[in-house]
Short mmCIF file of C-alpha atoms in Angstrom, two decimals:
data_model
loop_
_atom_site.label_atom_id
_atom_site.label_comp_id
_atom_site.label_asym_id
_atom_site.label_seq_id
_atom_site.Cartn_x
_atom_site.Cartn_y
_atom_site.Cartn_z
CA UNK G 1 61.57 26.73 53.36
CA UNK G 2 64.29 24.38 52.40
CA UNK G 3 65.34 24.37 48.73
CA UNK G 4 65.49 20.58 48.76
CA UNK G 5 61.72 20.21 49.20
CA UNK G 6 59.73 21.53 46.24
CA UNK G 7 56.85 23.88 47.10
CA UNK G 8 54.36 21.46 45.54
CA UNK G 9 54.60 19.47 48.79
CA UNK G 10 54.17 22.29 51.32
CA UNK G 11 52.73 25.47 49.76
CA UNK G 12 49.00 25.84 49.17
CA UNK G 13 49.65 28.06 46.16
CA UNK G 14 51.29 25.10 44.40
CA UNK G 15 48.69 22.47 45.32
CA UNK G 16 46.80 20.82 42.53
CA UNK G 17 43.03 20.92 42.57
CA UNK G 18 42.95 17.18 43.15
CA UNK G 19 43.71 17.57 46.87
CA UNK G 20 40.70 17.10 49.14
CA UNK G 21 41.93 18.81 52.29
CA UNK G 22 43.14 22.28 53.16
CA UNK G 23 45.13 20.95 56.11
CA UNK G 24 48.87 21.01 55.56
CA UNK G 25 49.60 18.76 58.52
CA UNK G 26 48.50 15.21 58.91
CA UNK G 27 49.58 14.77 62.52
CA UNK G 28 46.59 16.53 64.06
CA UNK G 29 45.12 13.26 65.29
CA UNK G 30 48.45 12.26 66.84
CA UNK G 31 48.55 15.52 68.80
CA UNK G 32 44.98 14.97 69.96
CA UNK G 33 45.71 11.36 70.91
CA UNK G 34 48.79 12.37 72.90
CA UNK G 35 46.69 14.80 74.94
CA UNK G 36 44.17 12.06 75.71
CA UNK G 37 46.76 9.47 76.71
CA UNK G 38 46.37 10.20 80.43
CA UNK G 39 42.70 9.21 80.47
CA UNK G 40 42.94 5.90 78.64
CA UNK G 41 43.10 3.80 81.79
CA UNK G 42 39.77 5.16 82.99
CA UNK G 43 36.32 3.62 82.41
CA UNK G 44 34.50 4.67 79.25
CA UNK G 45 32.14 7.24 80.79
CA UNK G 46 34.95 8.82 82.82
CA UNK G 47 37.15 8.87 79.73
CA UNK G 48 34.43 10.61 77.70
CA UNK G 49 34.08 13.18 80.50
CA UNK G 50 37.86 13.66 80.43
CA UNK G 51 37.70 14.33 76.68
CA UNK G 52 34.78 16.76 77.12
CA UNK G 53 36.62 18.75 79.81
CA UNK G 54 39.81 18.82 77.72
CA UNK G 55 37.94 20.14 74.67
CA UNK G 56 36.12 22.78 76.72
CA UNK G 57 39.42 24.03 78.16
CA UNK G 58 41.00 23.99 74.71
CA UNK G 59 38.13 26.00 73.22
CA UNK G 60 38.43 28.59 76.01
CA UNK G 61 42.17 28.96 75.43
CA UNK G 62 41.70 29.37 71.67
CA UNK G 63 38.84 31.86 72.18
CA UNK G 64 41.01 33.98 74.49
CA UNK G 65 43.71 34.08 71.79
CA UNK G 66 41.13 35.06 69.17
CA UNK G 67 39.78 37.82 71.40
CA UNK G 68 43.27 39.32 71.70
CA UNK G 69 43.56 39.69 67.92
CA UNK G 70 41.91 42.36 65.88
CA UNK G 71 40.17 40.77 62.98
CA UNK G 72 40.74 42.91 59.93
CA UNK G 73 40.40 42.18 56.28
CA UNK G 74 41.41 44.03 53.20
CA UNK G 75 38.41 45.91 51.96
CA UNK G 76 39.42 45.68 48.35
CA UNK G 77 40.16 41.97 48.16
CA UNK G 78 38.36 40.64 45.15
CA UNK G 79 37.87 37.07 44.10
CA UNK G 80 36.41 35.66 40.92
CA UNK G 81 33.66 33.11 41.59
CA UNK G 82 32.26 30.86 38.88
CA UNK G 83 29.15 29.12 40.20
CA UNK G 84 28.72 26.91 37.13
CA UNK G 85 32.22 25.46 37.41
CA UNK G 86 32.19 25.65 41.23
CA UNK G 87 35.47 27.53 41.38
CA UNK G 88 36.84 30.59 43.17
CA UNK G 89 40.13 32.40 42.69
CA UNK G 90 40.98 31.83 46.37
CA UNK G 91 41.20 28.14 45.34
CA UNK G 92 39.66 26.90 48.60
CA UNK G 93 36.63 25.52 46.74
CA UNK G 94 38.80 23.57 44.28
CA UNK G 95 41.15 22.22 46.93
CA UNK G 96 38.61 21.09 49.51
CA UNK G 97 35.47 20.69 47.35
CA UNK G 98 33.71 22.71 50.09
CA UNK G 99 32.23 26.05 49.08
CA UNK G 100 34.21 29.06 50.30
CA UNK G 101 32.84 32.27 51.82
CA UNK G 102 33.25 34.11 48.53
CA UNK G 103 31.05 31.52 46.83
CA UNK G 104 28.39 31.94 49.50
CA UNK G 105 28.52 35.72 49.07
CA UNK G 106 28.08 35.33 45.32
CA UNK G 107 25.10 33.01 45.79
CA UNK G 108 23.56 35.33 48.36
CA UNK G 109 24.05 38.30 46.04
CA UNK G 110 22.23 36.45 43.25
CA UNK G 111 19.34 35.61 45.57
CA UNK G 112 19.10 39.18 46.90
CA UNK G 113 19.01 40.59 43.37
CA UNK G 114 16.22 38.22 42.37
CA UNK G 115 18.41 36.33 39.92
CA UNK G 116 18.12 32.59 39.46
CA UNK G 117 20.44 30.82 41.87
CA UNK G 118 20.36 27.67 43.93
CA UNK G 119 19.69 28.08 47.63
CA UNK G 120 22.84 27.81 49.81
CA UNK G 121 21.62 24.46 51.16
CA UNK G 122 22.06 23.03 47.65
CA UNK G 123 25.81 23.69 47.74
CA UNK G 124 26.37 22.00 51.11
CA UNK G 125 23.60 19.35 50.97
CA UNK G 126 24.03 15.60 50.77
CA UNK G 127 24.56 14.13 47.34
CA UNK G 128 21.62 12.19 45.96
CA UNK G 129 21.75 8.49 46.69
CA UNK G 130 20.01 7.49 43.51
CA UNK G 131 22.16 7.81 40.44
CA UNK G 132 20.95 10.01 37.64
CA UNK G 133 19.86 8.10 34.58
CA UNK G 134 20.81 9.11 31.08
CA UNK G 135 18.08 10.61 28.91
CA UNK G 136 17.94 7.57 26.64
CA UNK G 137 18.18 5.05 29.49
CA UNK G 138 14.92 3.18 30.22
CA UNK G 139 13.40 3.40 33.68
CA UNK G 140 12.67 0.28 35.69
CA UNK G 141 9.05 0.97 36.50
CA UNK G 142 7.44 -2.24 37.61
CA UNK G 143 3.94 -3.18 36.54
CA UNK G 144 3.06 -4.37 40.04
CA UNK G 145 0.40 -2.39 41.84
CA UNK G 146 1.19 -0.93 45.23
CA UNK G 147 -0.05 -2.96 48.16
CA UNK G 148 -2.92 -0.58 48.95
CA UNK G 149 -4.63 -1.46 45.67
CA UNK G 150 -4.29 -5.23 46.05
CA UNK G 151 -6.98 -7.43 47.55
CA UNK G 152 -5.47 -9.45 50.37
CA UNK G 153 -6.48 -13.08 50.77
CA UNK G 154 -5.83 -14.77 54.11
CA UNK G 155 -4.25 -18.19 53.50
CA UNK G 156 -5.95 -20.08 56.37
CA UNK G 157 -9.60 -19.17 55.75
CA UNK G 158 -9.20 -18.10 52.09
CA UNK G 159 -11.46 -15.08 52.57
CA UNK G 160 -10.58 -11.91 50.69
CA UNK G 161 -10.19 -8.56 52.35
CA UNK G 162 -8.55 -9.51 55.62
CA UNK G 163 -5.37 -10.99 57.04
CA UNK G 164 -4.28 -12.90 60.15
CA UNK G 165 -4.73 -9.76 62.27
CA UNK G 166 -8.29 -9.09 61.14
CA UNK G 167 -9.57 -12.69 60.79
CA UNK G 168 -12.38 -13.41 63.24
CA UNK G 169 -12.48 -17.11 62.50
CA UNK G 170 -14.92 -16.91 59.58
CA UNK G 171 -14.83 -20.12 57.68
CA UNK G 172 -14.07 -20.12 54.04
CA UNK G 173 -13.35 -22.69 51.44
CA UNK G 174 -11.09 -25.39 52.76
CA UNK G 175 -8.57 -26.76 50.34
#
């Protein structure tokens, strides 16, 4: 690379852990958009079909290239995984905040050995929508009873135990 541009801007080894993407290029959408430019004058359904055909062709081309390559890996590559801190020495987990394959292997190894470990779904699941309360924080439990324990009173006939759907025209007290 050029000496004028520091490696912090282009080399993954110099990225900070604050980055949230492992993609070094940000023009991927521009490339995709340029490929789809020819179908923009078409109606929506035809345009979606154009995109589908393009993606299918693209996947076939990429798969043919993958099939040409021999996939090999170093047998003695070792990475340090810390499940408590959610880190791995490959740094993929820190950079993307998505668990890496080494982390999955470590979790699977724990499960296979009968050790306590979260299921893999825990690591890729949705975050909880409800915020976690502090231990000393009071809960907001209302004193209202759920609707199934309440006695319903219909406002027109003032009889208890039914509503507008179940009222058969029984007369009640008229106010």
